[in-house]
Amino acid sequence: MGASFFGNTITVIQASVVSAIVIAIGEWFFHKYLDKHVLNTDNYKHTDATYNK
């Protein structure tokens, strides 16, 4: 399947490394979004005595 996308100009190893880097960058932004918007722990500071941020 990789050969159909990239042809014979790029090796599978190079495509894997590029894909891993792109996914890692996307994961970083996705987790920053989750931390700020979805997992909003600011609401629980007054009730959770073990919360240290």
PDB file of N, CA and C in Angstrom:
ATOM      1  N   MET A   1       0.836  -1.185   0.000  1.00  0.00           N
ATOM      2  CA  MET A   1       0.000   0.000   0.000  1.00  0.00           C
ATOM      3  C   MET A   1       0.883   1.252   0.000  1.00  0.00           C
ATOM      4  N   GLY A   2       1.992   1.215   0.725  1.00  0.00           N
ATOM      5  CA  GLY A   2       2.887   2.358   0.745  1.00  0.00           C
ATOM      6  C   GLY A   2       3.463   2.665  -0.615  1.00  0.00           C
ATOM      7  N   ALA A   3       3.718   1.627  -1.398  1.00  0.00           N
ATOM      8  CA  ALA A   3       4.260   1.834  -2.738  1.00  0.00           C
ATOM      9  C   ALA A   3       3.261   2.556  -3.637  1.00  0.00           C
ATOM     10  N   SER A   4       1.977   2.340  -3.403  1.00  0.00           N
ATOM     11  CA  SER A   4       0.982   3.028  -4.226  1.00  0.00           C
ATOM     12  C   SER A   4       0.905   4.514  -3.888  1.00  0.00           C
ATOM     13  N   PHE A   5       1.216   4.873  -2.648  1.00  0.00           N
ATOM     14  CA  PHE A   5       1.214   6.285  -2.262  1.00  0.00           C
ATOM     15  C   PHE A   5       2.502   6.995  -2.656  1.00  0.00           C
ATOM     16  N   PHE A   6       3.629   6.341  -2.438  1.00  0.00           N
ATOM     17  CA  PHE A   6       4.913   7.000  -2.619  1.00  0.00           C
ATOM     18  C   PHE A   6       5.670   6.556  -3.857  1.00  0.00           C
ATOM     19  N   GLY A   7       5.229   5.522  -4.508  1.00  0.00           N
ATOM     20  CA  GLY A   7       5.959   5.021  -5.663  1.00  0.00           C
ATOM     21  C   GLY A   7       7.244   4.343  -5.209  1.00  0.00           C
ATOM     22  N   ASN A   8       8.205   4.279  -6.072  1.00  0.00           N
ATOM     23  CA  ASN A   8       9.485   3.645  -5.737  1.00  0.00           C
ATOM     24  C   ASN A   8      10.548   4.661  -5.345  1.00  0.00           C
ATOM     25  N   THR A   9      10.147   5.899  -5.076  1.00  0.00           N
ATOM     26  CA  THR A   9      11.128   6.940  -4.770  1.00  0.00           C
ATOM     27  C   THR A   9      11.453   7.029  -3.282  1.00  0.00           C
ATOM     28  N   ILE A  10      10.681   6.389  -2.435  1.00  0.00           N
ATOM     29  CA  ILE A  10      10.904   6.483  -0.992  1.00  0.00           C
ATOM     30  C   ILE A  10      10.826   5.080  -0.393  1.00  0.00           C
ATOM     31  N   THR A  11      11.684   4.810   0.560  1.00  0.00           N
ATOM     32  CA  THR A  11      11.671   3.487   1.177  1.00  0.00           C
ATOM     33  C   THR A  11      10.595   3.415   2.255  1.00  0.00           C
ATOM     34  N   VAL A  12      10.272   2.213   2.638  1.00  0.00           N
ATOM     35  CA  VAL A  12       9.254   2.010   3.666  1.00  0.00           C
ATOM     36  C   VAL A  12       9.736   2.567   5.004  1.00  0.00           C
ATOM     37  N   ILE A  13      11.017   2.459   5.278  1.00  0.00           N
ATOM     38  CA  ILE A  13      11.577   2.988   6.530  1.00  0.00           C
ATOM     39  C   ILE A  13      11.412   4.503   6.586  1.00  0.00           C
ATOM     40  N   GLN A  14      11.717   5.175   5.516  1.00  0.00           N
ATOM     41  CA  GLN A  14      11.578   6.632   5.487  1.00  0.00           C
ATOM     42  C   GLN A  14      10.115   7.038   5.650  1.00  0.00           C
ATOM     43  N   ALA A  15       9.225   6.345   4.998  1.00  0.00           N
ATOM     44  CA  ALA A  15       7.802   6.651   5.128  1.00  0.00           C
ATOM     45  C   ALA A  15       7.326   6.402   6.555  1.00  0.00           C
ATOM     46  N   SER A  16       7.845   5.361   7.193  1.00  0.00           N
ATOM     47  CA  SER A  16       7.460   5.064   8.575  1.00  0.00           C
ATOM     48  C   SER A  16       7.947   6.149   9.527  1.00  0.00           C
ATOM     49  N   VAL A  17       9.159   6.614   9.327  1.00  0.00           N
ATOM     50  CA  VAL A  17       9.708   7.662  10.197  1.00  0.00           C
ATOM     51  C   VAL A  17       8.930   8.964  10.022  1.00  0.00           C
ATOM     52  N   VAL A  18       8.639   9.334   8.796  1.00  0.00           N
ATOM     53  CA  VAL A  18       7.873  10.558   8.545  1.00  0.00           C
ATOM     54  C   VAL A  18       6.479  10.434   9.155  1.00  0.00           C
ATOM     55  N   SER A  19       5.846   9.289   8.989  1.00  0.00           N
ATOM     56  CA  SER A  19       4.517   9.077   9.564  1.00  0.00           C
ATOM     57  C   SER A  19       4.553   9.151  11.086  1.00  0.00           C
ATOM     58  N   ALA A  20       5.571   8.565  11.700  1.00  0.00           N
ATOM     59  CA  ALA A  20       5.693   8.594  13.153  1.00  0.00           C
ATOM     60  C   ALA A  20       5.878  10.018  13.666  1.00  0.00           C
ATOM     61  N   ILE A  21       6.652  10.808  12.955  1.00  0.00           N
ATOM     62  CA  ILE A  21       6.873  12.197  13.373  1.00  0.00           C
ATOM     63  C   ILE A  21       5.580  13.000  13.260  1.00  0.00           C
ATOM     64  N   VAL A  22       4.859  12.823  12.163  1.00  0.00           N
ATOM     65  CA  VAL A  22       3.597  13.546  11.972  1.00  0.00           C
ATOM     66  C   VAL A  22       2.577  13.142  13.040  1.00  0.00           C
ATOM     67  N   ILE A  23       2.492  11.861  13.334  1.00  0.00           N
ATOM     68  CA  ILE A  23       1.555  11.387  14.352  1.00  0.00           C
ATOM     69  C   ILE A  23       1.948  11.915  15.732  1.00  0.00           C
ATOM     70  N   ALA A  24       3.237  11.933  16.042  1.00  0.00           N
ATOM     71  CA  ALA A  24       3.698  12.429  17.345  1.00  0.00           C
ATOM     72  C   ALA A  24       3.363  13.904  17.524  1.00  0.00           C
ATOM     73  N   ILE A  25       3.548  14.686  16.488  1.00  0.00           N
ATOM     74  CA  ILE A  25       3.215  16.117  16.573  1.00  0.00           C
ATOM     75  C   ILE A  25       1.710  16.296  16.748  1.00  0.00           C
ATOM     76  N   GLY A  26       0.929  15.532  16.003  1.00  0.00           N
ATOM     77  CA  GLY A  26      -0.525  15.599  16.144  1.00  0.00           C
ATOM     78  C   GLY A  26      -0.983  15.182  17.532  1.00  0.00           C
ATOM     79  N   GLU A  27      -0.375  14.150  18.088  1.00  0.00           N
ATOM     80  CA  GLU A  27      -0.714  13.695  19.439  1.00  0.00           C
ATOM     81  C   GLU A  27      -0.406  14.771  20.471  1.00  0.00           C
ATOM     82  N   TRP A  28       0.700  15.478  20.290  1.00  0.00           N
ATOM     83  CA  TRP A  28       1.066  16.528  21.240  1.00  0.00           C
ATOM     84  C   TRP A  28      -0.008  17.612  21.261  1.00  0.00           C
ATOM     85  N   PHE A  29      -0.433  18.074  20.087  1.00  0.00           N
ATOM     86  CA  PHE A  29      -1.480  19.089  20.032  1.00  0.00           C
ATOM     87  C   PHE A  29      -2.811  18.559  20.562  1.00  0.00           C
ATOM     88  N   PHE A  30      -3.129  17.307  20.245  1.00  0.00           N
ATOM     89  CA  PHE A  30      -4.379  16.715  20.706  1.00  0.00           C
ATOM     90  C   PHE A  30      -4.413  16.624  22.227  1.00  0.00           C
ATOM     91  N   HIS A  31      -3.313  16.225  22.847  1.00  0.00           N
ATOM     92  CA  HIS A  31      -3.286  16.116  24.304  1.00  0.00           C
ATOM     93  C   HIS A  31      -3.284  17.478  24.980  1.00  0.00           C
ATOM     94  N   LYS A  32      -2.679  18.470  24.358  1.00  0.00           N
ATOM     95  CA  LYS A  32      -2.771  19.832  24.893  1.00  0.00           C
ATOM     96  C   LYS A  32      -4.219  20.310  24.855  1.00  0.00           C
ATOM     97  N   TYR A  33      -4.932  20.003  23.784  1.00  0.00           N
ATOM     98  CA  TYR A  33      -6.343  20.363  23.681  1.00  0.00           C
ATOM     99  C   TYR A  33      -7.159  19.658  24.759  1.00  0.00           C
ATOM    100  N   LEU A  34      -6.929  18.362  24.928  1.00  0.00           N
ATOM    101  CA  LEU A  34      -7.661  17.614  25.952  1.00  0.00           C
ATOM    102  C   LEU A  34      -7.406  18.186  27.335  1.00  0.00           C
ATOM    103  N   ASP A  35      -6.162  18.535  27.611  1.00  0.00           N
ATOM    104  CA  ASP A  35      -5.805  19.059  28.927  1.00  0.00           C
ATOM    105  C   ASP A  35      -6.512  20.379  29.206  1.00  0.00           C
ATOM    106  N   LYS A  36      -6.622  21.235  28.202  1.00  0.00           N
ATOM    107  CA  LYS A  36      -7.203  22.553  28.425  1.00  0.00           C
ATOM    108  C   LYS A  36      -8.721  22.577  28.333  1.00  0.00           C
ATOM    109  N   HIS A  37      -9.311  21.765  27.467  1.00  0.00           N
ATOM    110  CA  HIS A  37     -10.738  21.908  27.192  1.00  0.00           C
ATOM    111  C   HIS A  37     -11.603  20.753  27.689  1.00  0.00           C
ATOM    112  N   VAL A  38     -11.103  19.568  27.675  1.00  0.00           N
ATOM    113  CA  VAL A  38     -11.927  18.414  28.024  1.00  0.00           C
ATOM    114  C   VAL A  38     -11.703  18.006  29.475  1.00  0.00           C
ATOM    115  N   LEU A  39     -10.473  17.887  29.871  1.00  0.00           N
ATOM    116  CA  LEU A  39     -10.144  17.453  31.227  1.00  0.00           C
ATOM    117  C   LEU A  39      -9.859  18.659  32.104  1.00  0.00           C
ATOM    118  N   ASN A  40     -10.814  19.518  32.206  1.00  0.00           N
ATOM    119  CA  ASN A  40     -10.660  20.746  32.974  1.00  0.00           C
ATOM    120  C   ASN A  40     -10.680  20.412  34.464  1.00  0.00           C
ATOM    121  N   THR A  41      -9.526  20.379  35.087  1.00  0.00           N
ATOM    122  CA  THR A  41      -9.428  20.017  36.500  1.00  0.00           C
ATOM    123  C   THR A  41      -9.472  21.236  37.405  1.00  0.00           C
ATOM    124  N   ASP A  42      -9.608  22.432  36.848  1.00  0.00           N
ATOM    125  CA  ASP A  42      -9.681  23.630  37.681  1.00  0.00           C
ATOM    126  C   ASP A  42     -10.937  23.636  38.549  1.00  0.00           C
ATOM    127  N   ASN A  43     -11.973  22.934  38.118  1.00  0.00           N
ATOM    128  CA  ASN A  43     -13.221  22.901  38.876  1.00  0.00           C
ATOM    129  C   ASN A  43     -13.098  22.069  40.149  1.00  0.00           C
ATOM    130  N   TYR A  44     -12.081  21.241  40.258  1.00  0.00           N
ATOM    131  CA  TYR A  44     -11.966  20.312  41.377  1.00  0.00           C
ATOM    132  C   TYR A  44     -10.882  20.708  42.384  1.00  0.00           C
ATOM    133  N   LYS A  45     -10.273  21.852  42.224  1.00  0.00           N
ATOM    134  CA  LYS A  45      -9.208  22.262  43.141  1.00  0.00           C
ATOM    135  C   LYS A  45      -9.720  22.402  44.569  1.00  0.00           C
ATOM    136  N   HIS A  46     -10.911  22.895  44.739  1.00  0.00           N
ATOM    137  CA  HIS A  46     -11.428  23.144  46.079  1.00  0.00           C
ATOM    138  C   HIS A  46     -11.941  21.886  46.769  1.00  0.00           C
ATOM    139  N   THR A  47     -12.171  20.804  46.017  1.00  0.00           N
ATOM    140  CA  THR A  47     -12.718  19.589  46.636  1.00  0.00           C
ATOM    141  C   THR A  47     -11.682  18.484  46.808  1.00  0.00           C
ATOM    142  N   ASP A  48     -10.617  18.494  46.017  1.00  0.00           N
ATOM    143  CA  ASP A  48      -9.634  17.409  46.050  1.00  0.00           C
ATOM    144  C   ASP A  48      -8.400  17.879  46.807  1.00  0.00           C
ATOM    145  N   ALA A  49      -8.165  17.316  47.980  1.00  0.00           N
ATOM    146  CA  ALA A  49      -7.044  17.743  48.800  1.00  0.00           C
ATOM    147  C   ALA A  49      -5.711  17.226  48.271  1.00  0.00           C
ATOM    148  N   THR A  50      -5.736  16.226  47.393  1.00  0.00           N
ATOM    149  CA  THR A  50      -4.479  15.665  46.868  1.00  0.00           C
ATOM    150  C   THR A  50      -4.079  16.293  45.547  1.00  0.00           C
ATOM    151  N   TYR A  51      -4.867  17.211  45.041  1.00  0.00           N
ATOM    152  CA  TYR A  51      -4.567  17.841  43.747  1.00  0.00           C
ATOM    153  C   TYR A  51      -3.480  18.883  43.934  1.00  0.00           C
ATOM    154  N   ASN A  52      -2.367  18.708  43.259  1.00  0.00           N
ATOM    155  CA  ASN A  52      -1.269  19.677  43.313  1.00  0.00           C
ATOM    156  C   ASN A  52      -0.869  20.016  41.889  1.00  0.00           C
ATOM    157  N   LYS A  53      -1.149  21.208  41.470  1.00  0.00           N
ATOM    158  CA  LYS A  53      -0.774  21.607  40.116  1.00  0.00           C
ATOM    159  C   LYS A  53       0.143  22.793  40.155  1.00  0.00           C
TER     160      LYS A  53
END
